[in-house]
Amino acid sequence: MDLHNKEILPDEILPVVIIGNGPSGICLSYLLSGYTPYLSPGAGHPNPLLHSKLGDQPHLSLLEQDLEYLCEGLEGRSSNPVAVLFDSLLLPDSDFGLDHASPLAWRYEPERATPHLVLGKGPPGGAWHAMEGSMLTLSLANWMELPGLKLKDWMRDKRRNVRNDRATPAEIASYYQHYVSQMSLGQSFACGTTVTSVTRQPGNQEGSPPCWRVTGLQRREGEELGDGSSVSQEVSFSLCANNVVLATGTHDIPARLGVEGESLPFVCHSFWELEAAISRGELDQSSDPVLVVGAGLTAADAVLAAHHLNTPVYHAFRRSVTDPGLIFNQLPKLLYPEYHKVHQMMTQQQHQPGPLQNQAHNHSQHSSSSPSSSSNSSSSSSSSYAGYLSFPCHRVVAFRPDRKCVLESDSGRRTVVQVSMALVLIGAHPNLSFLPDNGRPLGLNPDEPITCRRNPLEVDPFTYQVVSADGPGLYAMGPLVGENFVRFLKGGALAIASHLAQRHTEARGAESNAQRLTERRVDRQTETEVCVLDS
């Protein structure tokens, strides 16, 4: 099926609309399509407490069980309890490097399927299609996979071994796209769509219940031209849904420093702009240094890319190299040798200002010499990397039109460096422009912008319903609720699918009760009429 040309019908109220077709939306679509997890007969779990609880009602699917009860006593690397539970069931004891078989068995039960629509700007896989294609992912390959299709098996069919148990973003994006096809989920996906508004609609006098209205634009291919190409057009759509799931991720809008000169043309905010400069031949070993701002993995990738070209690098970041919150201090060295290399550079080749230099003119030594000439004594050791200089506990004060950048240490000492380009890689914010005030009222702190780490959307920990929504039926999952890793965002899909199934069961029970009451009234009325006739 050509997903880009999928029609969106405006005249029906859909049970569920999912905004975002990355791994979050794909996993939820899988669960809503009738794929149901059960405890496999005879299976065990290495956690004795969880194993005992799973044995209480083995005939029930995981969607029908009390998730809060199952979560009690579990610990993991996520702050969301259902994420820890589902990860523990899919990948038991994987944090310890063990490869226990999952105790879950998946059954396809189409009678459980919930009609839904997944909206996404591009092909299934979301932001993974825009990520750099050759570098290895942070997570192990099996942590990136979705239920029902082993990534390693898929890779084996592609006749390629997964290097170091890790894959590239391009491979992961291809896997997610194949997953949607393999699991026959494509009929629920509408790609090429941009959501522009999500609002709560009240019920009307005709009896229509309250619902959520989702409006936006869908990109469709127009008539084919003589040269074989076609002109795309954007068509507006509007539909109603009982439930809306926000699964957009947080990679839409690069975070900014908010300092003077940040809009100058040599200041960039994405890794791709560095790649573009490299492809244009603008950077080599004779270039002025590239300034990389940030201490995350994207910043590390930029350092590695520039270092590969022997281009000098200045690396400025706010944290100390020993800060336990620094991502490099949380990664095993054997699994992530390239990031360990960057951390080693950050630690061993730090900027050491001269004791008597005029702070306002510190740039003189940097503009006239390579970064390595200003590093500490350890840079002369065999483990040093020429052309790199780190500035721990520094912030950017300003960028100047002459390509000079002013850095300031925690102690207030300023250093001015001459650069060829600056890369500000300090994270990204989600694009929630389709929500009132960009979704701020829905965050943990309504006064701050929504961010994955500092201010995610506030949701119920066991249902993932948005706490401050205008009405019931608004859910959020994935990075929007603080889950950066694919292995944990799957828990959000479980929580939402379970809650939707519970609400559906309750609604059917209420309908049955109402029908029984109606039948009783009719029976009583009939009995009364018979009595009157007999008299």
mmCIF file with all atom_site columns, C-alpha atoms in Angstrom, residues 125-323:
data_model
loop_
_atom_site.group_PDB
_atom_site.id
_atom_site.type_symbol
_atom_site.label_atom_id
_atom_site.label_alt_id
_atom_site.label_comp_id
_atom_site.label_asym_id
_atom_site.label_entity_id
_atom_site.label_seq_id
_atom_site.pdbx_PDB_ins_code
_atom_site.Cartn_x
_atom_site.Cartn_y
_atom_site.Cartn_z
_atom_site.occupancy
_atom_site.B_iso_or_equiv
_atom_site.pdbx_formal_charge
_atom_site.auth_seq_id
_atom_site.auth_comp_id
_atom_site.auth_asym_id
_atom_site.auth_atom_id
_atom_site.pdbx_PDB_model_num
ATOM 1   C CA . GLY A 1 125 ? 10.307  4.943   11.913  1.00 0.00 ? 125 GLY A CA 1
ATOM 2   C CA . GLY A 1 126 ? 10.006  8.654   12.641  1.00 0.00 ? 126 GLY A CA 1
ATOM 3   C CA . ALA A 1 127 ? 13.176  10.555  13.468  1.00 0.00 ? 127 ALA A CA 1
ATOM 4   C CA . TRP A 1 128 ? 15.359  7.484   12.871  1.00 0.00 ? 128 TRP A CA 1
ATOM 5   C CA . HIS A 1 129 ? 15.171  8.209   9.142   1.00 0.00 ? 129 HIS A CA 1
ATOM 6   C CA . ALA A 1 130 ? 16.818  11.591  9.727   1.00 0.00 ? 130 ALA A CA 1
ATOM 7   C CA . MET A 1 131 ? 19.668  10.359  11.915  1.00 0.00 ? 131 MET A CA 1
ATOM 8   C CA . GLU A 1 132 ? 23.245  9.941   10.717  1.00 0.00 ? 132 GLU A CA 1
ATOM 9   C CA . GLY A 1 133 ? 23.462  6.599   8.997   1.00 0.00 ? 133 GLY A CA 1
ATOM 10  C CA . SER A 1 134 ? 26.892  5.143   9.711   1.00 0.00 ? 134 SER A CA 1
ATOM 11  C CA . MET A 1 135 ? 27.569  5.643   13.427  1.00 0.00 ? 135 MET A CA 1
ATOM 12  C CA . LEU A 1 136 ? 26.514  2.942   15.853  1.00 0.00 ? 136 LEU A CA 1
ATOM 13  C CA . THR A 1 137 ? 23.479  3.356   18.077  1.00 0.00 ? 137 THR A CA 1
ATOM 14  C CA . LEU A 1 138 ? 23.939  3.821   21.798  1.00 0.00 ? 138 LEU A CA 1
ATOM 15  C CA . SER A 1 139 ? 21.706  0.885   22.697  1.00 0.00 ? 139 SER A CA 1
ATOM 16  C CA . LEU A 1 140 ? 22.432  -2.767  22.088  1.00 0.00 ? 140 LEU A CA 1
ATOM 17  C CA . ALA A 1 141 ? 20.668  -4.118  19.020  1.00 0.00 ? 141 ALA A CA 1
ATOM 18  C CA . ASN A 1 142 ? 18.118  -6.196  20.923  1.00 0.00 ? 142 ASN A CA 1
ATOM 19  C CA . TRP A 1 143 ? 17.197  -3.140  23.008  1.00 0.00 ? 143 TRP A CA 1
ATOM 20  C CA . MET A 1 144 ? 16.096  -1.423  19.794  1.00 0.00 ? 144 MET A CA 1
ATOM 21  C CA . GLU A 1 145 ? 13.761  -4.171  18.602  1.00 0.00 ? 145 GLU A CA 1
ATOM 22  C CA . LEU A 1 146 ? 9.985   -4.259  18.854  1.00 0.00 ? 146 LEU A CA 1
ATOM 23  C CA . PRO A 1 147 ? 7.881   -7.243  19.993  1.00 0.00 ? 147 PRO A CA 1
ATOM 24  C CA . GLY A 1 148 ? 7.450   -10.096 17.551  1.00 0.00 ? 148 GLY A CA 1
ATOM 25  C CA . LEU A 1 149 ? 10.440  -9.503  15.261  1.00 0.00 ? 149 LEU A CA 1
ATOM 26  C CA . LYS A 1 150 ? 13.975  -10.137 16.482  1.00 0.00 ? 150 LYS A CA 1
ATOM 27  C CA . LEU A 1 151 ? 16.314  -7.482  15.124  1.00 0.00 ? 151 LEU A CA 1
ATOM 28  C CA . LYS A 1 152 ? 19.211  -9.927  14.895  1.00 0.00 ? 152 LYS A CA 1
ATOM 29  C CA . ASP A 1 153 ? 17.089  -12.350 12.875  1.00 0.00 ? 153 ASP A CA 1
ATOM 30  C CA . TRP A 1 154 ? 16.127  -9.547  10.522  1.00 0.00 ? 154 TRP A CA 1
ATOM 31  C CA . MET A 1 155 ? 19.754  -8.506  10.217  1.00 0.00 ? 155 MET A CA 1
ATOM 32  C CA . ARG A 1 156 ? 20.747  -12.087 9.508   1.00 0.00 ? 156 ARG A CA 1
ATOM 33  C CA . ASP A 1 157 ? 18.254  -12.174 6.652   1.00 0.00 ? 157 ASP A CA 1
ATOM 34  C CA . LYS A 1 158 ? 19.987  -9.057  5.362   1.00 0.00 ? 158 LYS A CA 1
ATOM 35  C CA . ARG A 1 159 ? 23.262  -11.039 5.384   1.00 0.00 ? 159 ARG A CA 1
ATOM 36  C CA . ARG A 1 160 ? 24.971  -8.684  7.757   1.00 0.00 ? 160 ARG A CA 1
ATOM 37  C CA . ASN A 1 161 ? 26.246  -9.312  11.267  1.00 0.00 ? 161 ASN A CA 1
ATOM 38  C CA . VAL A 1 162 ? 25.412  -6.702  13.872  1.00 0.00 ? 162 VAL A CA 1
ATOM 39  C CA . ARG A 1 163 ? 28.728  -5.147  14.859  1.00 0.00 ? 163 ARG A CA 1
ATOM 40  C CA . ASN A 1 164 ? 29.489  -5.271  18.558  1.00 0.00 ? 164 ASN A CA 1
ATOM 41  C CA . ASP A 1 165 ? 25.803  -6.066  19.237  1.00 0.00 ? 165 ASP A CA 1
ATOM 42  C CA . ARG A 1 166 ? 24.933  -2.575  17.979  1.00 0.00 ? 166 ARG A CA 1
ATOM 43  C CA . ALA A 1 167 ? 23.418  -1.349  14.739  1.00 0.00 ? 167 ALA A CA 1
ATOM 44  C CA . THR A 1 168 ? 23.436  1.915   12.801  1.00 0.00 ? 168 THR A CA 1
ATOM 45  C CA . PRO A 1 169 ? 20.520  4.388   12.779  1.00 0.00 ? 169 PRO A CA 1
ATOM 46  C CA . ALA A 1 170 ? 19.981  3.696   9.072   1.00 0.00 ? 170 ALA A CA 1
ATOM 47  C CA . GLU A 1 171 ? 19.589  -0.012  9.792   1.00 0.00 ? 171 GLU A CA 1
ATOM 48  C CA . ILE A 1 172 ? 17.221  0.672   12.690  1.00 0.00 ? 172 ILE A CA 1
ATOM 49  C CA . ALA A 1 173 ? 15.085  2.971   10.517  1.00 0.00 ? 173 ALA A CA 1
ATOM 50  C CA . SER A 1 174 ? 14.883  0.259   7.842   1.00 0.00 ? 174 SER A CA 1
ATOM 51  C CA . TYR A 1 175 ? 13.964  -2.316  10.488  1.00 0.00 ? 175 TYR A CA 1
ATOM 52  C CA . TYR A 1 176 ? 11.075  -0.185  11.803  1.00 0.00 ? 176 TYR A CA 1
ATOM 53  C CA . GLN A 1 177 ? 9.747   0.386   8.301   1.00 0.00 ? 177 GLN A CA 1
ATOM 54  C CA . HIS A 1 178 ? 9.967   -3.341  7.569   1.00 0.00 ? 178 HIS A CA 1
ATOM 55  C CA . TYR A 1 179 ? 8.290   -4.114  10.912  1.00 0.00 ? 179 TYR A CA 1
ATOM 56  C CA . VAL A 1 180 ? 5.150   -2.192  9.928   1.00 0.00 ? 180 VAL A CA 1
ATOM 57  C CA . SER A 1 181 ? 4.961   -4.171  6.689   1.00 0.00 ? 181 SER A CA 1
ATOM 58  C CA . GLN A 1 182 ? 5.833   -7.533  8.268   1.00 0.00 ? 182 GLN A CA 1
ATOM 59  C CA . MET A 1 183 ? 3.168   -7.177  10.976  1.00 0.00 ? 183 MET A CA 1
ATOM 60  C CA . SER A 1 184 ? 0.542   -5.956  8.476   1.00 0.00 ? 184 SER A CA 1
ATOM 61  C CA . LEU A 1 185 ? 0.104   -2.649  10.281  1.00 0.00 ? 185 LEU A CA 1
ATOM 62  C CA . GLY A 1 186 ? 0.316   -0.481  7.173   1.00 0.00 ? 186 GLY A CA 1
ATOM 63  C CA . GLN A 1 187 ? -3.435  -0.054  6.757   1.00 0.00 ? 187 GLN A CA 1
ATOM 64  C CA . SER A 1 188 ? -3.423  1.953   10.007  1.00 0.00 ? 188 SER A CA 1
ATOM 65  C CA . PHE A 1 189 ? -0.626  4.327   8.972   1.00 0.00 ? 189 PHE A CA 1
ATOM 66  C CA . ALA A 1 190 ? -1.136  7.646   7.193   1.00 0.00 ? 190 ALA A CA 1
ATOM 67  C CA . CYS A 1 191 ? 2.251   9.114   6.335   1.00 0.00 ? 191 CYS A CA 1
ATOM 68  C CA . GLY A 1 192 ? 2.985   12.545  4.929   1.00 0.00 ? 192 GLY A CA 1
ATOM 69  C CA . THR A 1 193 ? 0.748   14.154  7.542   1.00 0.00 ? 193 THR A CA 1
ATOM 70  C CA . THR A 1 194 ? 1.387   17.210  9.694   1.00 0.00 ? 194 THR A CA 1
ATOM 71  C CA . VAL A 1 195 ? -0.963  17.795  12.616  1.00 0.00 ? 195 VAL A CA 1
ATOM 72  C CA . THR A 1 196 ? -1.784  21.467  13.163  1.00 0.00 ? 196 THR A CA 1
ATOM 73  C CA . SER A 1 197 ? -4.366  21.330  15.970  1.00 0.00 ? 197 SER A CA 1
ATOM 74  C CA . VAL A 1 198 ? -5.702  19.006  18.677  1.00 0.00 ? 198 VAL A CA 1
ATOM 75  C CA . THR A 1 199 ? -8.689  20.336  20.621  1.00 0.00 ? 199 THR A CA 1
ATOM 76  C CA . ARG A 1 200 ? -11.393 18.975  22.893  1.00 0.00 ? 200 ARG A CA 1
ATOM 77  C CA . GLN A 1 201 ? -14.861 19.054  21.328  1.00 0.00 ? 201 GLN A CA 1
ATOM 78  C CA . PRO A 1 202 ? -17.916 19.142  23.617  1.00 0.00 ? 202 PRO A CA 1
ATOM 79  C CA . GLY A 1 203 ? -20.908 16.920  22.990  1.00 0.00 ? 203 GLY A CA 1
ATOM 80  C CA . ASN A 1 204 ? -23.882 18.333  21.100  1.00 0.00 ? 204 ASN A CA 1
ATOM 81  C CA . GLN A 1 205 ? -27.662 18.247  21.387  1.00 0.00 ? 205 GLN A CA 1
ATOM 82  C CA . GLU A 1 206 ? -27.913 15.528  18.740  1.00 0.00 ? 206 GLU A CA 1
ATOM 83  C CA . GLY A 1 207 ? -26.311 13.138  21.192  1.00 0.00 ? 207 GLY A CA 1
ATOM 84  C CA . SER A 1 208 ? -22.747 13.101  19.932  1.00 0.00 ? 208 SER A CA 1
ATOM 85  C CA . PRO A 1 209 ? -20.403 12.524  22.875  1.00 0.00 ? 209 PRO A CA 1
ATOM 86  C CA . PRO A 1 210 ? -17.380 14.726  23.639  1.00 0.00 ? 210 PRO A CA 1
ATOM 87  C CA . CYS A 1 211 ? -14.317 13.821  21.588  1.00 0.00 ? 211 CYS A CA 1
ATOM 88  C CA . TRP A 1 212 ? -10.958 15.103  20.370  1.00 0.00 ? 212 TRP A CA 1
ATOM 89  C CA . ARG A 1 213 ? -10.689 16.881  17.023  1.00 0.00 ? 213 ARG A CA 1
ATOM 90  C CA . VAL A 1 214 ? -7.431  16.473  15.112  1.00 0.00 ? 214 VAL A CA 1
ATOM 91  C CA . THR A 1 215 ? -6.760  18.710  12.131  1.00 0.00 ? 215 THR A CA 1
ATOM 92  C CA . GLY A 1 216 ? -3.790  19.054  9.835   1.00 0.00 ? 216 GLY A CA 1
ATOM 93  C CA . LEU A 1 217 ? -2.381  18.650  6.345   1.00 0.00 ? 217 LEU A CA 1
ATOM 94  C CA . GLN A 1 218 ? -1.633  15.534  4.345   1.00 0.00 ? 218 GLN A CA 1
ATOM 95  C CA . ARG A 1 219 ? 0.932   15.558  1.567   1.00 0.00 ? 219 ARG A CA 1
ATOM 96  C CA . ARG A 1 220 ? -0.226  13.678  -1.507  1.00 0.00 ? 220 ARG A CA 1
ATOM 97  C CA . GLU A 1 221 ? 1.293   13.136  -4.902  1.00 0.00 ? 221 GLU A CA 1
ATOM 98  C CA . GLY A 1 222 ? -0.562  14.929  -7.693  1.00 0.00 ? 222 GLY A CA 1
ATOM 99  C CA . GLU A 1 223 ? -0.705  14.230  -11.412 1.00 0.00 ? 223 GLU A CA 1
ATOM 100 C CA . GLU A 1 224 ? 2.334   12.726  -13.072 1.00 0.00 ? 224 GLU A CA 1
ATOM 101 C CA . LEU A 1 225 ? 4.266   15.080  -15.328 1.00 0.00 ? 225 LEU A CA 1
ATOM 102 C CA . GLY A 1 226 ? 5.797   14.282  -18.698 1.00 0.00 ? 226 GLY A CA 1
ATOM 103 C CA . ASP A 1 227 ? 9.229   13.602  -17.237 1.00 0.00 ? 227 ASP A CA 1
ATOM 104 C CA . GLY A 1 228 ? 7.819   10.970  -14.876 1.00 0.00 ? 228 GLY A CA 1
ATOM 105 C CA . SER A 1 229 ? 7.856   13.211  -11.796 1.00 0.00 ? 229 SER A CA 1
ATOM 106 C CA . SER A 1 230 ? 4.766   14.329  -9.920  1.00 0.00 ? 230 SER A CA 1
ATOM 107 C CA . VAL A 1 231 ? 3.750   17.478  -8.111  1.00 0.00 ? 231 VAL A CA 1
ATOM 108 C CA . SER A 1 232 ? 2.877   16.970  -4.461  1.00 0.00 ? 232 SER A CA 1
ATOM 109 C CA . GLN A 1 233 ? 0.066   18.907  -2.845  1.00 0.00 ? 233 GLN A CA 1
ATOM 110 C CA . GLU A 1 234 ? -1.076  19.376  0.719   1.00 0.00 ? 234 GLU A CA 1
ATOM 111 C CA . VAL A 1 235 ? -4.700  18.609  1.503   1.00 0.00 ? 235 VAL A CA 1
ATOM 112 C CA . SER A 1 236 ? -6.284  19.601  4.796   1.00 0.00 ? 236 SER A CA 1
ATOM 113 C CA . PHE A 1 237 ? -7.986  16.997  6.954   1.00 0.00 ? 237 PHE A CA 1
ATOM 114 C CA . SER A 1 238 ? -10.113 17.034  10.075  1.00 0.00 ? 238 SER A CA 1
ATOM 115 C CA . LEU A 1 239 ? -11.172 14.009  12.081  1.00 0.00 ? 239 LEU A CA 1
ATOM 116 C CA . CYS A 1 240 ? -12.562 13.153  15.494  1.00 0.00 ? 240 CYS A CA 1
ATOM 117 C CA . ALA A 1 241 ? -11.283 10.546  17.927  1.00 0.00 ? 241 ALA A CA 1
ATOM 118 C CA . ASN A 1 242 ? -12.307 9.255   21.307  1.00 0.00 ? 242 ASN A CA 1
ATOM 119 C CA . ASN A 1 243 ? -8.655  8.942   22.282  1.00 0.00 ? 243 ASN A CA 1
ATOM 120 C CA . VAL A 1 244 ? -5.491  10.711  21.094  1.00 0.00 ? 244 VAL A CA 1
ATOM 121 C CA . VAL A 1 245 ? -1.971  9.517   21.845  1.00 0.00 ? 245 VAL A CA 1
ATOM 122 C CA . LEU A 1 246 ? 0.937   11.970  21.665  1.00 0.00 ? 246 LEU A CA 1
ATOM 123 C CA . ALA A 1 247 ? 3.986   10.039  20.434  1.00 0.00 ? 247 ALA A CA 1
ATOM 124 C CA . THR A 1 248 ? 5.892   12.714  18.535  1.00 0.00 ? 248 THR A CA 1
ATOM 125 C CA . GLY A 1 249 ? 9.320   12.378  20.149  1.00 0.00 ? 249 GLY A CA 1
ATOM 126 C CA . THR A 1 250 ? 11.529  15.348  20.998  1.00 0.00 ? 250 THR A CA 1
ATOM 127 C CA . HIS A 1 251 ? 13.904  15.776  18.048  1.00 0.00 ? 251 HIS A CA 1
ATOM 128 C CA . ASP A 1 252 ? 11.988  18.469  16.179  1.00 0.00 ? 252 ASP A CA 1
ATOM 129 C CA . ILE A 1 253 ? 13.442  21.766  17.425  1.00 0.00 ? 253 ILE A CA 1
ATOM 130 C CA . PRO A 1 254 ? 17.152  22.084  18.355  1.00 0.00 ? 254 PRO A CA 1
ATOM 131 C CA . ALA A 1 255 ? 17.726  23.710  21.736  1.00 0.00 ? 255 ALA A CA 1
ATOM 132 C CA . ARG A 1 256 ? 19.444  27.087  21.700  1.00 0.00 ? 256 ARG A CA 1
ATOM 133 C CA . LEU A 1 257 ? 21.793  28.817  24.127  1.00 0.00 ? 257 LEU A CA 1
ATOM 134 C CA . GLY A 1 258 ? 20.023  32.156  23.926  1.00 0.00 ? 258 GLY A CA 1
ATOM 135 C CA . VAL A 1 259 ? 23.265  34.155  23.740  1.00 0.00 ? 259 VAL A CA 1
ATOM 136 C CA . GLU A 1 260 ? 24.429  37.073  21.635  1.00 0.00 ? 260 GLU A CA 1
ATOM 137 C CA . GLY A 1 261 ? 25.368  36.186  18.069  1.00 0.00 ? 261 GLY A CA 1
ATOM 138 C CA . GLU A 1 262 ? 23.782  32.735  18.048  1.00 0.00 ? 262 GLU A CA 1
ATOM 139 C CA . SER A 1 263 ? 22.054  33.497  14.753  1.00 0.00 ? 263 SER A CA 1
ATOM 140 C CA . LEU A 1 264 ? 25.307  34.256  12.932  1.00 0.00 ? 264 LEU A CA 1
ATOM 141 C CA . PRO A 1 265 ? 25.813  32.037  9.837   1.00 0.00 ? 265 PRO A CA 1
ATOM 142 C CA . PHE A 1 266 ? 28.806  30.130  11.243  1.00 0.00 ? 266 PHE A CA 1
ATOM 143 C CA . VAL A 1 267 ? 26.787  28.981  14.312  1.00 0.00 ? 267 VAL A CA 1
ATOM 144 C CA . CYS A 1 268 ? 24.928  25.719  13.629  1.00 0.00 ? 268 CYS A CA 1
ATOM 145 C CA . HIS A 1 269 ? 22.551  23.591  15.670  1.00 0.00 ? 269 HIS A CA 1
ATOM 146 C CA . SER A 1 270 ? 22.587  20.166  14.039  1.00 0.00 ? 270 SER A CA 1
ATOM 147 C CA . PHE A 1 271 ? 25.072  17.431  13.288  1.00 0.00 ? 271 PHE A CA 1
ATOM 148 C CA . TRP A 1 272 ? 23.937  17.442  9.657   1.00 0.00 ? 272 TRP A CA 1
ATOM 149 C CA . GLU A 1 273 ? 25.301  20.953  9.151   1.00 0.00 ? 273 GLU A CA 1
ATOM 150 C CA . LEU A 1 274 ? 28.723  19.658  10.123  1.00 0.00 ? 274 LEU A CA 1
ATOM 151 C CA . GLU A 1 275 ? 28.319  16.825  7.610   1.00 0.00 ? 275 GLU A CA 1
ATOM 152 C CA . ALA A 1 276 ? 27.333  19.334  4.928   1.00 0.00 ? 276 ALA A CA 1
ATOM 153 C CA . ALA A 1 277 ? 30.431  21.450  5.618   1.00 0.00 ? 277 ALA A CA 1
ATOM 154 C CA . ILE A 1 278 ? 32.576  18.321  5.402   1.00 0.00 ? 278 ILE A CA 1
ATOM 155 C CA . SER A 1 279 ? 30.997  17.264  2.103   1.00 0.00 ? 279 SER A CA 1
ATOM 156 C CA . ARG A 1 280 ? 31.655  20.750  0.680   1.00 0.00 ? 280 ARG A CA 1
ATOM 157 C CA . GLY A 1 281 ? 35.318  20.399  1.592   1.00 0.00 ? 281 GLY A CA 1
ATOM 158 C CA . GLU A 1 282 ? 35.228  23.343  4.009   1.00 0.00 ? 282 GLU A CA 1
ATOM 159 C CA . LEU A 1 283 ? 36.998  21.540  6.856   1.00 0.00 ? 283 LEU A CA 1
ATOM 160 C CA . ASP A 1 284 ? 40.407  19.907  7.015   1.00 0.00 ? 284 ASP A CA 1
ATOM 161 C CA . GLN A 1 285 ? 43.522  19.881  9.199   1.00 0.00 ? 285 GLN A CA 1
ATOM 162 C CA . SER A 1 286 ? 44.415  23.445  8.181   1.00 0.00 ? 286 SER A CA 1
ATOM 163 C CA . SER A 1 287 ? 41.024  24.891  9.210   1.00 0.00 ? 287 SER A CA 1
ATOM 164 C CA . ASP A 1 288 ? 40.493  26.985  12.293  1.00 0.00 ? 288 ASP A CA 1
ATOM 165 C CA . PRO A 1 289 ? 39.079  24.777  15.062  1.00 0.00 ? 289 PRO A CA 1
ATOM 166 C CA . VAL A 1 290 ? 35.459  23.669  15.120  1.00 0.00 ? 290 VAL A CA 1
ATOM 167 C CA . LEU A 1 291 ? 33.778  24.606  18.411  1.00 0.00 ? 291 LEU A CA 1
ATOM 168 C CA . VAL A 1 292 ? 31.472  21.861  19.709  1.00 0.00 ? 292 VAL A CA 1
ATOM 169 C CA . VAL A 1 293 ? 29.154  22.924  22.541  1.00 0.00 ? 293 VAL A CA 1
ATOM 170 C CA . GLY A 1 294 ? 27.522  20.169  24.575  1.00 0.00 ? 294 GLY A CA 1
ATOM 171 C CA . ALA A 1 295 ? 28.378  16.965  26.404  1.00 0.00 ? 295 ALA A CA 1
ATOM 172 C CA . GLY A 1 296 ? 25.858  14.521  24.981  1.00 0.00 ? 296 GLY A CA 1
ATOM 173 C CA . LEU A 1 297 ? 26.290  11.768  22.447  1.00 0.00 ? 297 LEU A CA 1
ATOM 174 C CA . THR A 1 298 ? 25.525  13.953  19.425  1.00 0.00 ? 298 THR A CA 1
ATOM 175 C CA . ALA A 1 299 ? 28.254  16.343  20.537  1.00 0.00 ? 299 ALA A CA 1
ATOM 176 C CA . ALA A 1 300 ? 30.582  13.349  20.885  1.00 0.00 ? 300 ALA A CA 1
ATOM 177 C CA . ASP A 1 301 ? 29.681  12.224  17.365  1.00 0.00 ? 301 ASP A CA 1
ATOM 178 C CA . ALA A 1 302 ? 30.607  15.696  16.093  1.00 0.00 ? 302 ALA A CA 1
ATOM 179 C CA . VAL A 1 303 ? 33.960  15.534  17.886  1.00 0.00 ? 303 VAL A CA 1
ATOM 180 C CA . LEU A 1 304 ? 34.653  12.151  16.304  1.00 0.00 ? 304 LEU A CA 1
ATOM 181 C CA . ALA A 1 305 ? 33.654  13.337  12.830  1.00 0.00 ? 305 ALA A CA 1
ATOM 182 C CA . ALA A 1 306 ? 35.930  16.396  13.013  1.00 0.00 ? 306 ALA A CA 1
ATOM 183 C CA . HIS A 1 307 ? 38.740  14.357  14.561  1.00 0.00 ? 307 HIS A CA 1
ATOM 184 C CA . HIS A 1 308 ? 38.490  11.862  11.679  1.00 0.00 ? 308 HIS A CA 1
ATOM 185 C CA . LEU A 1 309 ? 39.369  14.721  9.313   1.00 0.00 ? 309 LEU A CA 1
ATOM 186 C CA . ASN A 1 310 ? 42.192  15.893  11.591  1.00 0.00 ? 310 ASN A CA 1
ATOM 187 C CA . THR A 1 311 ? 40.264  19.146  11.990  1.00 0.00 ? 311 THR A CA 1
ATOM 188 C CA . PRO A 1 312 ? 41.119  20.899  15.296  1.00 0.00 ? 312 PRO A CA 1
ATOM 189 C CA . VAL A 1 313 ? 38.321  20.862  17.883  1.00 0.00 ? 313 VAL A CA 1
ATOM 190 C CA . TYR A 1 314 ? 37.418  23.054  20.839  1.00 0.00 ? 314 TYR A CA 1
ATOM 191 C CA . HIS A 1 315 ? 34.901  21.286  23.063  1.00 0.00 ? 315 HIS A CA 1
ATOM 192 C CA . ALA A 1 316 ? 32.995  23.357  25.630  1.00 0.00 ? 316 ALA A CA 1
ATOM 193 C CA . PHE A 1 317 ? 30.471  21.968  28.123  1.00 0.00 ? 317 PHE A CA 1
ATOM 194 C CA . ARG A 1 318 ? 28.906  22.935  31.430  1.00 0.00 ? 318 ARG A CA 1
ATOM 195 C CA . ARG A 1 319 ? 29.560  19.807  33.495  1.00 0.00 ? 319 ARG A CA 1
ATOM 196 C CA . SER A 1 320 ? 32.733  18.483  35.079  1.00 0.00 ? 320 SER A CA 1
ATOM 197 C CA . VAL A 1 321 ? 34.258  15.449  33.377  1.00 0.00 ? 321 VAL A CA 1
ATOM 198 C CA . THR A 1 322 ? 33.745  13.502  36.623  1.00 0.00 ? 322 THR A CA 1
ATOM 199 C CA . ASP A 1 323 ? 30.068  14.440  36.990  1.00 0.00 ? 323 ASP A CA 1
#
